[in-house]
Amino acid sequence: MDKRILLPTDYSKNALNAIRYALELYRGVQCDFYVLNVFRVSSYTLDNMMVPEPGEQFYDTAKRTSEEGMTRLMEMIRLHPDNPKHKFHTICTFNSLIEAVKGIIAKKDIDIIVMGTKGTNSSKAKIFGTNTVTLMEKIKECPVIAVPEGYSYSVPKEIVFPTDFKSDYKRKELQYLIEIAQLHDSKINVVHIDKNKDGKLNRKEETNKQLLQDILDGTDYEIHFLPATNVSDGINIFIESNDCDIIAFLNRKHLFFGSILSNPMVKEIGYDPKIPILELNDN
């Protein structure tokens, strides 16, 4: 069950907090952690015809700053209790965040990304933080865990998985949800917001519900039908009343949640996220 986990960092406190969260979440798992800092060069953009190259002053200065930041970060990580199951690899690269992440996912066979919801521009960031939103929108090769700013790790005993049962499920796309639940003896709370308040599903929804139950068989799970005027209110109330530790959702652009950026529920919890979010992909 070895894991390859990518940890993007901008050297902010929140990025460090997300790294610490990942170390705790996978404390009992043999892991290779790839710590990534993507540096840019002032006065250059990736769209410019003139791309800075090694040996040029601006490039070398930016690279040195990135590497010095990585050295300081690794010293802080070493203050964390030593875990013989964990190995660290550092990467400092000039690139766009998305291209750098895609390249590392392909080369290192990354299983999952863990990052903070907001970075150094937290006062300007809207939903989650622009880097996290960008990754969730563009990266389909692996799941992303977004850790809220200042969140203190607690064992994820209660996981929320909202669904409307309108689409079928694949075992592969729920793999990481089930894995985390089994790793920590967590309970998976499947939450369906019942807008009709009658608790009834149509034939297709009932079929999908049974498929989900088959996939979750062997885990500790419970299905909840909750009356609510809208999804976001219902989910937030459930999270608060049940002391939930993680919310997981499938990023299906055409179903239920829609795009992350247009999804009211994710927007609402995203402005002031209380618990980590596990974003799963349906490819």
Tab-separated table of C-alpha atoms in Angstrom:
chain	number	residue	atom	x	y	z
A	1	MET	CA	0.000	0.000	0.000
A	2	ASP	CA	2.916	2.327	-0.719
A	3	LYS	CA	1.772	5.842	-1.591
A	4	ARG	CA	3.289	8.534	-3.754
A	5	ILE	CA	2.015	11.875	-2.520
A	6	LEU	CA	2.613	15.276	-4.084
A	7	LEU	CA	2.885	18.258	-1.716
A	8	PRO	CA	2.905	21.590	-3.587
A	9	THR	CA	4.207	24.457	-1.446
A	10	ASP	CA	4.667	28.205	-1.726
A	11	TYR	CA	6.478	28.168	1.653
A	12	SER	CA	3.483	29.741	3.401
A	13	LYS	CA	2.356	28.672	6.869
A	14	ASN	CA	-0.760	27.181	5.352
A	15	ALA	CA	1.251	25.063	2.916
A	16	LEU	CA	3.344	23.772	5.829
A	17	ASN	CA	0.153	23.003	7.737
A	18	ALA	CA	-1.128	20.953	4.786
A	19	ILE	CA	2.143	19.006	4.680
A	20	ARG	CA	1.840	18.221	8.385
A	21	TYR	CA	-1.735	17.077	7.774
A	22	ALA	CA	-0.539	14.686	5.057
A	23	LEU	CA	2.167	13.267	7.342
A	24	GLU	CA	-0.424	12.539	10.020
A	25	LEU	CA	-3.113	11.224	7.663
A	26	TYR	CA	-0.657	8.717	6.202
A	27	ARG	CA	1.388	8.157	9.349
A	28	GLY	CA	0.975	4.380	9.191
A	29	VAL	CA	1.590	4.099	5.446
A	30	GLN	CA	4.829	3.641	3.528
A	31	CYS	CA	5.015	6.910	1.575
A	32	ASP	CA	7.196	8.805	-0.841
A	33	PHE	CA	6.432	12.505	-0.458
A	34	TYR	CA	7.342	14.787	-3.356
A	35	VAL	CA	7.598	18.376	-2.095
A	36	LEU	CA	7.207	20.794	-5.003
A	37	ASN	CA	7.945	24.498	-5.281
A	38	VAL	CA	7.257	26.139	-8.633
A	39	PHE	CA	9.220	29.352	-9.015
A	40	ARG	CA	8.666	32.183	-11.423
A	41	VAL	CA	10.980	34.909	-12.650
A	42	SER	CA	9.991	38.544	-12.190
A	43	SER	CA	9.530	40.433	-15.478
A	44	TYR	CA	9.012	37.123	-17.318
A	45	THR	CA	5.859	35.170	-17.956
A	46	LEU	CA	5.496	31.762	-19.530
A	47	ASP	CA	3.721	33.440	-22.446
A	48	ASN	CA	6.732	35.567	-23.289
A	49	MET	CA	8.756	34.654	-26.327
A	50	MET	CA	11.884	35.155	-24.226
A	51	VAL	CA	11.927	32.453	-21.571
A	52	PRO	CA	14.660	32.762	-18.928
A	53	GLU	CA	17.251	30.014	-18.942
A	54	PRO	CA	19.798	28.686	-16.430
A	55	GLY	CA	22.793	30.981	-16.307
A	56	GLU	CA	20.755	34.154	-16.649
A	57	GLN	CA	20.732	36.357	-13.569
A	58	PHE	CA	16.961	36.521	-13.045
A	59	TYR	CA	16.571	32.773	-13.464
A	60	ASP	CA	19.472	31.883	-11.180
A	61	THR	CA	18.281	34.310	-8.492
A	62	ALA	CA	14.756	32.894	-8.538
A	63	LYS	CA	16.082	29.327	-8.505
A	64	ARG	CA	18.375	30.059	-5.571
A	65	THR	CA	15.525	31.677	-3.637
A	66	SER	CA	13.351	28.628	-4.286
A	67	GLU	CA	16.078	26.196	-3.194
A	68	GLU	CA	16.847	28.201	-0.042
A	69	GLY	CA	13.153	28.160	0.802
A	70	MET	CA	13.072	24.390	0.282
A	71	THR	CA	16.046	23.939	2.616
A	72	ARG	CA	14.263	25.899	5.355
A	73	LEU	CA	11.044	23.965	4.762
A	74	MET	CA	12.758	20.588	5.044
A	75	GLU	CA	14.355	21.710	8.313
A	76	MET	CA	10.876	22.502	9.654
A	77	ILE	CA	9.538	19.148	8.449
A	78	ARG	CA	12.379	17.393	10.288
A	79	LEU	CA	11.029	18.903	13.516
A	80	HIS	CA	8.019	16.655	12.960
A	81	PRO	CA	8.375	13.281	14.754
A	82	ASP	CA	10.575	11.031	12.608
A	83	ASN	CA	8.705	8.336	10.692
A	84	PRO	CA	10.786	5.553	9.093
A	85	LYS	CA	7.890	4.852	6.712
A	86	HIS	CA	8.222	8.284	5.088
A	87	LYS	CA	10.732	9.388	2.459
A	88	PHE	CA	11.006	12.913	1.074
A	89	HIS	CA	11.997	14.146	-2.372
A	90	THR	CA	12.286	17.838	-3.197
A	91	ILE	CA	11.605	19.503	-6.531
A	92	CYS	CA	12.197	23.171	-7.394
A	93	THR	CA	11.258	24.014	-10.966
A	94	PHE	CA	10.518	26.948	-13.276
A	95	ASN	CA	7.117	26.265	-14.778
A	96	SER	CA	3.417	26.925	-14.426
A	97	LEU	CA	1.883	25.129	-11.468
A	98	ILE	CA	-0.403	22.992	-13.631
A	99	GLU	CA	2.309	21.906	-16.061
A	100	ALA	CA	4.713	21.136	-13.219
A	101	VAL	CA	2.101	19.072	-11.376
A	102	LYS	CA	1.035	17.191	-14.500
A	103	GLY	CA	4.651	16.369	-15.293
A	104	ILE	CA	5.364	15.046	-11.806
A	105	ILE	CA	2.128	13.005	-11.725
A	106	ALA	CA	3.206	11.332	-14.967
A	107	LYS	CA	6.887	10.810	-14.083
A	108	LYS	CA	6.438	9.772	-10.453
A	109	ASP	CA	3.083	7.976	-10.719
A	110	ILE	CA	1.548	10.211	-8.043
A	111	ASP	CA	-1.445	8.802	-6.154
A	112	ILE	CA	-2.818	11.917	-4.483
A	113	ILE	CA	-2.106	15.652	-3.999
A	114	VAL	CA	-2.370	17.352	-0.602
A	115	MET	CA	-2.218	21.137	-0.394
A	116	GLY	CA	-3.501	24.096	1.607
A	117	THR	CA	-6.634	25.955	0.587
A	118	LYS	CA	-4.951	29.334	0.668
A	119	GLY	CA	-1.391	30.476	0.182
A	120	THR	CA	0.496	33.706	0.631
A	121	ASN	CA	-2.267	35.783	-1.023
A	122	SER	CA	-5.007	34.498	1.292
A	123	SER	CA	-6.488	37.983	1.712
A	124	LYS	CA	-7.052	38.202	-2.044
A	125	ALA	CA	-8.031	34.592	-2.650
A	126	LYS	CA	-11.679	33.829	-3.141
A	127	ILE	CA	-12.646	30.174	-3.181
A	128	PHE	CA	-10.051	27.973	-1.490
A	129	GLY	CA	-7.223	29.996	-3.020
A	130	THR	CA	-6.532	30.272	-6.713
A	131	ASN	CA	-3.856	27.550	-6.866
A	132	THR	CA	-6.090	24.972	-5.206
A	133	VAL	CA	-9.033	25.821	-7.440
A	134	THR	CA	-6.813	25.614	-10.509
A	135	LEU	CA	-5.548	22.164	-9.535
A	136	MET	CA	-9.023	20.857	-8.743
A	137	GLU	CA	-10.345	22.147	-12.045
A	138	LYS	CA	-7.467	21.044	-14.272
A	139	ILE	CA	-5.976	17.909	-12.710
A	140	LYS	CA	-7.991	14.782	-13.433
A	141	GLU	CA	-5.242	12.197	-13.048
A	142	CYS	CA	-5.470	11.908	-9.264
A	143	PRO	CA	-7.493	13.150	-6.260
A	144	VAL	CA	-6.746	16.366	-4.357
A	145	ILE	CA	-7.063	16.949	-0.624
A	146	ALA	CA	-7.480	20.628	0.261
A	147	VAL	CA	-6.651	21.471	3.881
A	148	PRO	CA	-8.244	24.650	5.315
A	149	GLU	CA	-6.057	27.423	6.597
A	150	GLY	CA	-5.111	26.802	10.236
A	151	TYR	CA	-6.845	23.407	10.405
A	152	SER	CA	-5.433	21.203	13.164
A	153	TYR	CA	-5.227	17.531	12.294
A	154	SER	CA	-7.696	15.182	13.897
A	155	VAL	CA	-8.212	11.538	12.983
A	156	PRO	CA	-10.945	11.501	10.309
A	157	LYS	CA	-13.597	9.470	12.115
A	158	GLU	CA	-16.576	10.978	10.289
A	159	ILE	CA	-16.463	11.468	6.508
A	160	VAL	CA	-19.284	13.144	4.566
A	161	PHE	CA	-20.035	12.082	1.006
A	162	PRO	CA	-22.923	14.096	-0.504
A	163	THR	CA	-24.734	12.628	-3.486
A	164	ASP	CA	-28.002	12.933	-5.397
A	165	PHE	CA	-27.909	9.333	-6.764
A	166	LYS	CA	-28.457	10.682	-10.289
A	167	SER	CA	-25.369	9.041	-11.762
A	168	ASP	CA	-23.777	5.664	-11.359
A	169	TYR	CA	-20.532	5.062	-9.474
A	170	LYS	CA	-17.281	3.321	-10.273
A	171	ARG	CA	-15.235	1.478	-7.688
A	172	LYS	CA	-12.080	3.107	-9.037
A	173	GLU	CA	-13.307	6.673	-8.492
A	174	LEU	CA	-14.232	5.943	-4.852
A	175	GLN	CA	-10.983	4.082	-4.155
A	176	TYR	CA	-9.314	6.839	-2.127
A	177	LEU	CA	-12.440	7.589	-0.101
A	178	ILE	CA	-12.683	3.928	0.921
A	179	GLU	CA	-8.943	3.687	1.513
A	180	ILE	CA	-8.852	6.642	3.927
A	181	ALA	CA	-11.931	5.323	5.725
A	182	GLN	CA	-10.382	1.877	6.187
A	183	LEU	CA	-7.037	3.343	7.209
A	184	HIS	CA	-8.614	5.269	10.107
A	185	ASP	CA	-11.705	3.141	10.853
A	186	SER	CA	-13.790	6.066	9.662
A	187	LYS	CA	-17.519	6.125	9.101
A	188	ILE	CA	-18.656	7.212	5.630
A	189	ASN	CA	-21.844	9.273	5.832
A	190	VAL	CA	-23.599	9.267	2.470
A	191	VAL	CA	-25.797	12.357	2.576
A	192	HIS	CA	-28.717	12.877	0.222
A	193	ILE	CA	-30.544	16.192	0.462
A	194	ASP	CA	-34.206	15.299	0.034
A	195	LYS	CA	-35.759	18.439	-1.427
A	196	ASN	CA	-39.115	16.688	-1.894
A	197	LYS	CA	-39.077	15.601	1.763
A	198	ASP	CA	-40.675	12.271	0.870
A	199	GLY	CA	-37.570	10.075	1.027
A	200	LYS	CA	-38.402	8.521	-2.348
A	201	LEU	CA	-36.038	7.836	-5.237
A	202	ASN	CA	-36.947	7.027	-8.816
A	203	ARG	CA	-35.893	3.740	-10.388
A	204	LYS	CA	-32.585	5.025	-11.732
A	205	GLU	CA	-31.669	6.721	-8.452
A	206	GLU	CA	-32.553	3.559	-6.527
A	207	THR	CA	-30.338	1.500	-8.861
A	208	ASN	CA	-27.434	3.914	-8.345
A	209	LYS	CA	-27.995	3.872	-4.585
A	210	GLN	CA	-27.740	0.063	-4.606
A	211	LEU	CA	-24.556	0.240	-6.706
A	212	LEU	CA	-23.014	2.673	-4.210
A	213	GLN	CA	-23.954	0.342	-1.362
A	214	ASP	CA	-22.293	-2.565	-3.175
A	215	ILE	CA	-19.088	-0.541	-3.603
A	216	LEU	CA	-19.104	0.566	0.046
A	217	ASP	CA	-19.806	-2.955	1.297
A	218	GLY	CA	-17.207	-3.854	3.918
A	219	THR	CA	-16.847	-0.280	5.155
A	220	ASP	CA	-18.657	1.424	8.009
A	221	TYR	CA	-21.196	3.578	6.200
A	222	GLU	CA	-24.662	5.021	6.672
A	223	ILE	CA	-27.026	6.681	4.210
A	224	HIS	CA	-28.843	9.793	5.414
A	225	PHE	CA	-31.870	11.425	3.764
A	226	LEU	CA	-32.040	15.011	4.993
A	227	PRO	CA	-34.766	17.543	4.241
A	228	ALA	CA	-33.343	20.945	3.338
A	229	THR	CA	-34.196	23.874	1.114
A	230	ASN	CA	-30.799	23.710	-0.580
A	231	VAL	CA	-27.794	21.431	-0.720
A	232	SER	CA	-25.263	23.759	0.882
A	233	ASP	CA	-27.384	24.430	3.971
A	234	GLY	CA	-28.107	20.754	4.450
A	235	ILE	CA	-24.486	19.694	4.102
A	236	ASN	CA	-23.164	22.413	6.396
A	237	ILE	CA	-25.717	21.587	9.085
A	238	PHE	CA	-24.809	17.906	8.869
A	239	ILE	CA	-21.075	18.669	9.102
A	240	GLU	CA	-21.551	20.818	12.193
A	241	SER	CA	-24.007	18.553	13.994
A	242	ASN	CA	-21.939	15.393	13.434
A	243	ASP	CA	-18.443	16.806	14.030
A	244	CYS	CA	-17.334	15.645	10.588
A	245	ASP	CA	-13.632	15.565	9.702
A	246	ILE	CA	-13.567	15.354	5.886
A	247	ILE	CA	-16.028	16.094	3.097
A	248	ALA	CA	-15.542	14.069	-0.086
A	249	PHE	CA	-17.152	14.737	-3.430
A	250	LEU	CA	-16.919	13.638	-7.032
A	251	ASN	CA	-15.938	16.434	-9.389
A	252	ARG	CA	-18.368	15.719	-12.185
A	253	LYS	CA	-18.743	18.874	-14.189
A	254	HIS	CA	-22.106	17.983	-15.662
A	255	LEU	CA	-23.810	16.464	-12.634
A	256	PHE	CA	-25.036	17.639	-9.229
A	257	PHE	CA	-22.077	19.718	-8.105
A	258	GLY	CA	-21.203	21.023	-11.552
A	259	SER	CA	-17.926	22.840	-11.917
A	260	ILE	CA	-16.191	23.572	-8.642
A	261	LEU	CA	-16.217	27.263	-9.463
A	262	SER	CA	-19.955	27.373	-10.179
A	263	ASN	CA	-21.079	24.952	-7.489
A	264	PRO	CA	-22.948	26.868	-4.771
A	265	MET	CA	-22.255	24.281	-2.064
A	266	VAL	CA	-18.527	24.201	-2.668
A	267	LYS	CA	-18.439	27.983	-2.979
A	268	GLU	CA	-20.227	28.343	0.321
A	269	ILE	CA	-17.980	26.039	2.323
A	270	GLY	CA	-15.018	27.267	0.286
A	271	TYR	CA	-15.204	30.839	1.484
A	272	ASP	CA	-14.708	29.654	5.045
A	273	PRO	CA	-13.843	25.956	4.900
A	274	LYS	CA	-13.897	24.211	8.257
A	275	ILE	CA	-12.724	20.713	7.329
A	276	PRO	CA	-10.480	19.195	4.636
A	277	ILE	CA	-12.032	18.452	1.269
A	278	LEU	CA	-11.280	15.283	-0.684
A	279	GLU	CA	-11.963	15.907	-4.358
A	280	LEU	CA	-12.379	12.702	-6.367
A	281	ASN	CA	-12.394	12.490	-10.145
A	282	ASP	CA	-14.697	10.445	-12.319
A	283	ASN	CA	-12.287	9.431	-15.068
